[in-house]
XYZ file of C-alpha atoms in Angstrom:
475
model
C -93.895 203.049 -47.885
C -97.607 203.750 -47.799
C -98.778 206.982 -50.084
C -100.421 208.710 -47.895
C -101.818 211.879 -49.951
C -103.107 208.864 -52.371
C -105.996 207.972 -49.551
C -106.437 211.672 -48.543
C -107.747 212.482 -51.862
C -109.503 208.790 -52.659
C -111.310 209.643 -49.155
C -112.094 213.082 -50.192
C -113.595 212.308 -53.459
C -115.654 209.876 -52.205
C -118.146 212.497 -50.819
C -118.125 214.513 -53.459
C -120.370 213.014 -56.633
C -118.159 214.721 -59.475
C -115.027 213.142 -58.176
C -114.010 210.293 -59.625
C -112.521 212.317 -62.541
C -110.480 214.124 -59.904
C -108.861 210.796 -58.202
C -108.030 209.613 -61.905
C -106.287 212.664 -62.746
C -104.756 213.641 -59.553
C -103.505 210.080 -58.892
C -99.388 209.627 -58.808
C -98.064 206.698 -57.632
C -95.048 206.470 -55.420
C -92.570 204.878 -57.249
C -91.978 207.447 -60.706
C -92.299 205.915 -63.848
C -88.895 204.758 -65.842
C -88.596 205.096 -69.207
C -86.967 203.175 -71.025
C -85.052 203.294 -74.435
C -86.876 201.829 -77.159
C -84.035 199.549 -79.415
C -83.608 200.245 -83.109
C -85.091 197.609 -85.100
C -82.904 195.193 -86.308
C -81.220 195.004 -90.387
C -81.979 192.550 -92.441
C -79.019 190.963 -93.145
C -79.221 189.360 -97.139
C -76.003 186.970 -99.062
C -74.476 189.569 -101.097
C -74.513 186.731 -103.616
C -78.353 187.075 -104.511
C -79.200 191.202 -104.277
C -82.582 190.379 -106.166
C -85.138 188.345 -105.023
C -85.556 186.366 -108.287
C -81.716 184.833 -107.910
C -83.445 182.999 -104.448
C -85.954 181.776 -106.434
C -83.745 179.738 -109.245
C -81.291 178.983 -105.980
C -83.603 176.606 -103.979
C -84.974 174.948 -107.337
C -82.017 173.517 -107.840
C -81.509 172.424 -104.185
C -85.070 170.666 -104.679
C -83.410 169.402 -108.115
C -81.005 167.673 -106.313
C -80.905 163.433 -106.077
C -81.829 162.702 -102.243
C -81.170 160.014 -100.296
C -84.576 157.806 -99.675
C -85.150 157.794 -95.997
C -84.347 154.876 -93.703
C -87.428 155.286 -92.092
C -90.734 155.662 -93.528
C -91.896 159.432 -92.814
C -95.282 158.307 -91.118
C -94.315 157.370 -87.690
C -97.765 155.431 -87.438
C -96.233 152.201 -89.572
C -93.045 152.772 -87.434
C -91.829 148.824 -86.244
C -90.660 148.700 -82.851
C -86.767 148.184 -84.274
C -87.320 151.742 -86.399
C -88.693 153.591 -83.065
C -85.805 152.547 -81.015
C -83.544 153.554 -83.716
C -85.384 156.713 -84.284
C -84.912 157.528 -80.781
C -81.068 156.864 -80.102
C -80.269 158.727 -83.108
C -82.109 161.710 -83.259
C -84.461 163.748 -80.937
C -86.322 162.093 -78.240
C -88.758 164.833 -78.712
C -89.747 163.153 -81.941
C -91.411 160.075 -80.470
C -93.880 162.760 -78.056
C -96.923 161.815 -80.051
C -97.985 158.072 -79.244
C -97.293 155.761 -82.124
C -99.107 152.730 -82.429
C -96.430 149.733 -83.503
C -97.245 146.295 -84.248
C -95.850 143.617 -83.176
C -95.770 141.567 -86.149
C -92.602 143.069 -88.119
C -90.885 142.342 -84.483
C -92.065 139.067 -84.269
C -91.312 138.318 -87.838
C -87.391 138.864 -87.222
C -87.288 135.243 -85.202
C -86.633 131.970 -87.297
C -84.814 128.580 -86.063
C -81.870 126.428 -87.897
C -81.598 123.104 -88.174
C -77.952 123.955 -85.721
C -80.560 124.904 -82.865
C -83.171 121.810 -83.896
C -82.967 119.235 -80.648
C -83.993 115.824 -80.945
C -84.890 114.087 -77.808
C -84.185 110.267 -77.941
C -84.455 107.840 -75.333
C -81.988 105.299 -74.252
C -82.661 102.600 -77.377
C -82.026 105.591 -79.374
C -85.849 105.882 -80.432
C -87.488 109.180 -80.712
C -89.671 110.183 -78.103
C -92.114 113.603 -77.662
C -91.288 116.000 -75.134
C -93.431 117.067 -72.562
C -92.795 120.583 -70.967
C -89.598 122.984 -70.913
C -88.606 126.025 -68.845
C -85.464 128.297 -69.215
C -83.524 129.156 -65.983
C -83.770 132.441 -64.154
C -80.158 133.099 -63.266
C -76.888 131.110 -64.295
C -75.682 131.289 -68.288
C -77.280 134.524 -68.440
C -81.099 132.670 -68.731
C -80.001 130.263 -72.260
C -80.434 126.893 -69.546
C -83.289 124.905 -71.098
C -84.808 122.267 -69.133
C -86.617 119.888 -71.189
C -88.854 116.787 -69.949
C -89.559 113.796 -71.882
C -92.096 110.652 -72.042
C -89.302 108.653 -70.900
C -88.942 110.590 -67.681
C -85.872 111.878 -68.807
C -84.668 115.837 -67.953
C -82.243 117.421 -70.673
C -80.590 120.372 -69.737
C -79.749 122.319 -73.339
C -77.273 125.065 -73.747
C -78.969 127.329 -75.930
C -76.336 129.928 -76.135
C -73.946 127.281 -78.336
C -74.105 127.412 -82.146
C -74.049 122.970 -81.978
C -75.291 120.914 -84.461
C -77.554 117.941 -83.377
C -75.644 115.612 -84.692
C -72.530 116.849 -81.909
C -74.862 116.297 -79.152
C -72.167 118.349 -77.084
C -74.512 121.098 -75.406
C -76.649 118.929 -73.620
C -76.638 117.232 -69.933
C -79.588 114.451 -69.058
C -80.416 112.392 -66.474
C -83.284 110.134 -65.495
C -85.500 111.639 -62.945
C -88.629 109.029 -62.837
C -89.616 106.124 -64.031
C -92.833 107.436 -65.661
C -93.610 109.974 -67.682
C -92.515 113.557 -67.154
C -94.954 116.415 -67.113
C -93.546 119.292 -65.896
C -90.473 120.789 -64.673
C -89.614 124.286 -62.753
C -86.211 125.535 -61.861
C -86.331 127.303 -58.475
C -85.138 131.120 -58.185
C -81.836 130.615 -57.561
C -81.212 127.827 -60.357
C -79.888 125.581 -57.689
C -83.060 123.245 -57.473
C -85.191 121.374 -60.801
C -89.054 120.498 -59.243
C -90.215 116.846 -61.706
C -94.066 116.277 -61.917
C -94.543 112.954 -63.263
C -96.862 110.150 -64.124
C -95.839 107.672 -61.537
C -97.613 109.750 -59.114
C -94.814 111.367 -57.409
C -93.001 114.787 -57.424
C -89.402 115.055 -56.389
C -87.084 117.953 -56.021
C -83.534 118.096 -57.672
C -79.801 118.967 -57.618
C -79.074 121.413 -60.561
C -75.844 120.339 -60.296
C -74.916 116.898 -59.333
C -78.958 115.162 -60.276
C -79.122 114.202 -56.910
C -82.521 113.187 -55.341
C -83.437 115.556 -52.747
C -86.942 114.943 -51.874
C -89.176 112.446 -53.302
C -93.043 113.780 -52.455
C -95.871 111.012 -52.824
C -99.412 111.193 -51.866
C -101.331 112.029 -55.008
C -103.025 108.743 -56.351
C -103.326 110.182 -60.270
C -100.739 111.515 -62.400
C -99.615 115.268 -61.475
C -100.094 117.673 -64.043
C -98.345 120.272 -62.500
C -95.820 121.521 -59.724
C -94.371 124.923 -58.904
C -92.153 126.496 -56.104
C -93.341 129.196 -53.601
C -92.072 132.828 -54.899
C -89.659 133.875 -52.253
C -89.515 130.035 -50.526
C -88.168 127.479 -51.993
C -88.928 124.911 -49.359
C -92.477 125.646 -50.080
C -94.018 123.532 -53.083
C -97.626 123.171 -54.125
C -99.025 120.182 -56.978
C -101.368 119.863 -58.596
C -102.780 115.895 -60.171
C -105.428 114.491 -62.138
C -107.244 113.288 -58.885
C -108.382 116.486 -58.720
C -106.607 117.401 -55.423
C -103.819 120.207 -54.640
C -101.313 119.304 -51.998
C -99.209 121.802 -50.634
C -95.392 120.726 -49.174
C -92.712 121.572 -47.311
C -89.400 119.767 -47.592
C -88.323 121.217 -44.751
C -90.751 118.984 -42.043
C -92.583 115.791 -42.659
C -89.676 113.780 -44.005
C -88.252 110.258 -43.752
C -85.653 107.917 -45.270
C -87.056 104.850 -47.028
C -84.866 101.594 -47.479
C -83.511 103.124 -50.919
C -82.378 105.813 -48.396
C -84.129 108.489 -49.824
C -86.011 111.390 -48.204
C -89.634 111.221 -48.568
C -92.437 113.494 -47.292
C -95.712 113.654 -46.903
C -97.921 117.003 -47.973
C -98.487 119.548 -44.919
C -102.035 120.517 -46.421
C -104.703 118.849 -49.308
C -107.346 120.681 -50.995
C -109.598 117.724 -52.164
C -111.566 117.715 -55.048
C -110.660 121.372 -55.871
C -112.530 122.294 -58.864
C -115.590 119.756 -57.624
C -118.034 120.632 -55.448
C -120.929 117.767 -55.904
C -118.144 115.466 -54.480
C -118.359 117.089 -51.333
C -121.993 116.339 -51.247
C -122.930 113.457 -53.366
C -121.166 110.284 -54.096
C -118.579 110.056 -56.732
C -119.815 109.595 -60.148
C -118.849 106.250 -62.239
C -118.363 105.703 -65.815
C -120.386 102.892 -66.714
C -118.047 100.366 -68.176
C -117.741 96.547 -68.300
C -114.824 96.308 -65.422
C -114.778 97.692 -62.476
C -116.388 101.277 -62.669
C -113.470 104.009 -62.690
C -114.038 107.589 -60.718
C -115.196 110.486 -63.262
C -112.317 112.449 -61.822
C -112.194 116.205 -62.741
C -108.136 117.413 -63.040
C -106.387 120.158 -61.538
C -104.609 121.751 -64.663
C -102.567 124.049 -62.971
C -101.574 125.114 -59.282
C -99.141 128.259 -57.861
C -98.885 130.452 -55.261
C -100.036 134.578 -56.022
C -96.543 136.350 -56.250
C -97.197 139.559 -53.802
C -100.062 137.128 -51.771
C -97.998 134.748 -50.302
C -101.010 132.360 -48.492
C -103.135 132.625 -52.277
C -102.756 129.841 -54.342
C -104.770 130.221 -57.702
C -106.246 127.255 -59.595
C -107.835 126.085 -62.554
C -109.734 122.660 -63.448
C -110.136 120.503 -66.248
C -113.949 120.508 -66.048
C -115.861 123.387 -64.530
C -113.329 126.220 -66.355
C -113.351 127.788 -63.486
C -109.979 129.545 -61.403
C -109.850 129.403 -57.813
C -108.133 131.061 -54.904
C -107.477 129.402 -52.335
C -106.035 131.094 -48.825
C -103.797 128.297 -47.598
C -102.920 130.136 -44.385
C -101.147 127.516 -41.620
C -103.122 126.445 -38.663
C -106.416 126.021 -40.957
C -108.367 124.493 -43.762
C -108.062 125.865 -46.961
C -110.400 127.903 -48.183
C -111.906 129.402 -51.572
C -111.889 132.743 -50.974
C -112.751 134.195 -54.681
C -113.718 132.032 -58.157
C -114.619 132.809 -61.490
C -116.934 131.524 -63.961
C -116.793 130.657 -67.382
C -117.878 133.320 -69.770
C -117.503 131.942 -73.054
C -119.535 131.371 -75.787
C -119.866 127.520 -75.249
C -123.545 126.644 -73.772
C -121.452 124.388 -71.529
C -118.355 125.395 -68.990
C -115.056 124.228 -70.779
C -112.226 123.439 -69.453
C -108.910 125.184 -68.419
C -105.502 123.491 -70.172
C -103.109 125.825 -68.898
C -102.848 128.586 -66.422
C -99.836 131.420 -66.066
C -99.469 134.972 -64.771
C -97.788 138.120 -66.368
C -93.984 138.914 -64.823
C -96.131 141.928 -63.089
C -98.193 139.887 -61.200
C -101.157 141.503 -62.196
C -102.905 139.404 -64.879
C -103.852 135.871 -65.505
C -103.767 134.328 -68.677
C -105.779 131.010 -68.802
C -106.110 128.594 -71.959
C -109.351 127.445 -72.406
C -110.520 124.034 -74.712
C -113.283 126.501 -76.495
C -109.671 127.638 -78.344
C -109.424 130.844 -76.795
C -107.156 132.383 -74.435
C -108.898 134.782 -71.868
C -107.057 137.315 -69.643
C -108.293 138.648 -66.143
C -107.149 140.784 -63.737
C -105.811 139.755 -60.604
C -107.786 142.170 -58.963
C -111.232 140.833 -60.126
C -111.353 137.332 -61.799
C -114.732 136.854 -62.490
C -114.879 138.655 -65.666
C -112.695 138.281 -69.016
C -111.021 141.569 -69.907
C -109.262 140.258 -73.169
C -110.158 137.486 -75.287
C -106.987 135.984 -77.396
C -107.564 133.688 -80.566
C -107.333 132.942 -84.232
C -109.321 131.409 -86.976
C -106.420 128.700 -87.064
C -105.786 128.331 -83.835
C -106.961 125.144 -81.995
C -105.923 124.420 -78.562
C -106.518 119.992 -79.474
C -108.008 117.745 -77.199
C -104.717 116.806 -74.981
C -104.050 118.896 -71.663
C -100.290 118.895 -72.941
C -100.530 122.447 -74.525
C -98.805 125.118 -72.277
C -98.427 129.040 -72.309
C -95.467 131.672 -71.474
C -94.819 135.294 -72.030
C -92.121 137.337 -72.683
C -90.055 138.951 -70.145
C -91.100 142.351 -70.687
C -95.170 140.845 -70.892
C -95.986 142.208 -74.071
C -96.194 138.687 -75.946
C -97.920 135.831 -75.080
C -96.698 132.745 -76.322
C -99.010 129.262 -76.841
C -98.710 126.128 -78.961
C -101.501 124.836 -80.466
C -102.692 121.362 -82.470
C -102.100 122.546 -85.882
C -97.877 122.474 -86.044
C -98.175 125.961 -85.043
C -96.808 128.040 -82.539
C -99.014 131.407 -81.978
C -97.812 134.624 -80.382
C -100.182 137.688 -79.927
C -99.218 140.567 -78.722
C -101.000 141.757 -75.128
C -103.757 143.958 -75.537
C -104.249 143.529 -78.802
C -106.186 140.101 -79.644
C -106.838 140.941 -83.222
C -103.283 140.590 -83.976
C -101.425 137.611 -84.120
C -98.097 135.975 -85.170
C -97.441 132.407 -86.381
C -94.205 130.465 -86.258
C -94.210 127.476 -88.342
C -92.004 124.778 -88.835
C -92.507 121.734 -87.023
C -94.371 118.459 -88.171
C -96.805 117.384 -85.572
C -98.664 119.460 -82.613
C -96.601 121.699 -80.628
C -96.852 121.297 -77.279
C -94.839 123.290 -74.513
C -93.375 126.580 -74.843
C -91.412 128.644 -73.080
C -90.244 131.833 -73.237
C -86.792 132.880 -71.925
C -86.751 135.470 -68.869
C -83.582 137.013 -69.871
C -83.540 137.674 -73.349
C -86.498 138.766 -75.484
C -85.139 137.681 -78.217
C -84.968 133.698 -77.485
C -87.781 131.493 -77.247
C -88.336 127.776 -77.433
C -90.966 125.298 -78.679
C -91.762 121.817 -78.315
C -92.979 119.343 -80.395
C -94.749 115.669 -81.045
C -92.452 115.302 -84.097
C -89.534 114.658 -81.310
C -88.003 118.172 -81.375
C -87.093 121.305 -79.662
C -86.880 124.250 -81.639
C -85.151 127.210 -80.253
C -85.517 130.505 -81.919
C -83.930 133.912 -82.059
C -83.921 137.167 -83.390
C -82.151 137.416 -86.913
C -81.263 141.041 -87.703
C -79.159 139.799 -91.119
C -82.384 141.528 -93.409
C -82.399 144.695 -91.564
């Protein structure tokens, strides 16, 4: 309800000049005032024990005299490890860990060490050592612990890395022959149902998990591959990559026939020639000068895969230029390089690319470079290195057998290296970084597995496969 007499005397003592004291003092507002109570303060309530102040005094000296247990933790939360924080936080306040804390990865990566129980040695048929190649873990079946190793004898072993077996049992490995060459990479499909073989005899071919059946043989390339991967969501879908320096794209669903030895062969759907060479398609191929007949200069294709949320991309990187490449592979045209990147080192010359792999997010590449350094771009915008990874030790060797991985959560990136070392550094941080030592010769491919953080493997010229895991027995 409006006041009325309130705007009868607000207009009134707006003509008159002495006023304003008037509408102050004659003001009342329409709802009265309510008082209310004021509360007694409150007693002080004191332990009869200690009437004088002086007793408190001598009381919580000798509750500071008292022996105290040293705290688990250490009381800064900056040299927290990442095993303290989590513990921290399931046992008391979450509250506590508000502030950021910046842990290292080092005391987490320290807690990993190998046996001689979980030491493989990979042997050929005459029972003479032999180096292995690559190795990937599986994505589904045995809760992630398959390892799929390849060999120089183009032999695949399949390891159980979830059984506490002694090398000399042999009992947790499978192996078959899958070429007659050399095997350089292998790739379990999504599903775990398929293995994909790259291999020196020039061919790729598609497997059985199960039985080692031959299900597709794919030829065309006239070098040795160096790499082969499945499509993210297809599995039909398969793109190489070879030391001819071409990319050939396949589909094992079209384009097949039965040879005499009655299996299926078929032929590549699309070829991006002379990728990461572009005098080629201009000039004529260069020669090495040599006493025989002159040999192409050919410049490799390192690595080759299709862009997880871009299904048509397929990124690659050379042996030569150091360059990546994306290539839109759409059907019903040519290929075509659609974005590239140069090489920003320090080098006065380009250098080349060994390896090539992407984060689990699909938002960051991770390419090893012969210059010894590891540089990380964003999907978004290759051109540029955001992060550059490396050591004073570590040295990537002149082979293009050294391979990367990452953890499964991508906060670790995992290489091998020339110097019996395997290096880890921790992502976004390039400054810090994590040996694991304990093989004799170069180490070669590693993998990391996509299930478990806390199992990783490592390969080896001294004829091994390490696997490591976490060992909490010091904690």
């Amino acid at each position: 309800m409006l006041n009325l007499a309130y705007f009868k005397r607000k207009s009134a003592a707006i003509n008159d000049e002495n006023a304003v004291e008037v509408v102050e003092d004659s003001y009342a507002p329409a709802i009265p005032y309510l008082s209310y109570p004021q509360k007694e303060p409150c007693q002080t309530i004191t332990d009869t024990r200690f009437p004088n102040e002086l007793d408190w005094v001598h009381y919580n000296a000798k509750i500071e005299a008292l022996p105290r247990t040293p705290n688990r933790f250490n009381t800064n939360p900056q040299f927290w490890n990442n095993h303290q924080a989590l513990r921290h936080r399931e046992m008391f306040d979450p509250l506590a860990l508000r502030t950021k804390i910046q842990m290292s990865g080092d005391p987490f990566l320290s807690l990993f060490s190998t046996h001689e129980r979980y030491r493989y040695r990979i042997l050929n048929d005459e029972g003479e050592p032999c180096p292995p190649f690559s190795c990937e873990y599986n994505h589904v079946k045995r809760d992630g612990k398959l390892l799929a190793v390849a060999d120089e004898a183009g032999k695949i072993s399949i390891l159980e890395t979830d059984k506490d077996a002694y090398i000399e049992h042999e009992t947790a490995r499978t192996q078959f022959y899958a070429h007659g060459n050399a095997v350089i990479d292998v790739k379990w499909s999504k599903d775990d149902e398929h293995l994909l073989t790259a291999s020196g005899d020039r061919t790729a071919r598609l497997w059985d998990a199960e039985t080692h059946e031959c299900i597709s043989v794919m030829a065309g390339h006239d070098l040795t591959l160096k790499c082969a991967n499945f499509h993210p969501t297809n599995k039909n879908l398969i793109v190489t990559g070879s030391k001819d320096g071409a990319i050939k794209l396949w589909d094992t669903r079209v384009c097949g026939a039965r040879t005499a030895d009655s299996e299926m062969t078929h032929s590549a759907i699309k070829t991006i020639q002379y990728a990461h060479d572009e005098n080629r398609t201009k000039k004529r191929r260069r020669t090495l000068p040599t006493k025989s007949k002159p040999q192409p200069l050919e410049r490799s294709v390192t690595a080759a895969f299709y862009l997880p949320y871009k299904d048509n991309i397929i990124a690659s990187s050379g042996s030569y230029d150091g360059q990546i490449k994306f290539w839109d592979c759409r059907a019903g045209r040519d290929a075509q390089c659609v974005e590239s990147s140069e090489y920003d080192g320090d080098s006065a010359r380009p250098r080349g690319i060994l390896n090539m792999i992407m984060d689990n997010a699909g938002t960051r590449l991770f390419t090893l470079c012969t210059d010894h350094h590891i540089y990380e771009r964003n999907i978004t915008d290759i051109r540029f290195s955001q992060q550059r990874y490396t050591n004073s030790d570590f040295l990537t060797g002149s082979g293009f057998y050294v391979q990367m991985s990452i953890s499964p959560d991508d906060r670790y990136l995992l290489t091998g290296s020339r110097e019996k070392t395997a290096f880890v550094w921790q992502v976004g941080r390039p400054q810090e970084c994590h040996q694991f030592t304990g093989h004799e010769a170069e180490v070669s491919a590693v993998d990391w597995s996509k299930r478990d953080i806390g199992q990783l493997a490592t390969c080896s010229d001294d004829f091994t496969v390490a696997i490591w895991n976490l060992d909490y027995s010091d904690d």
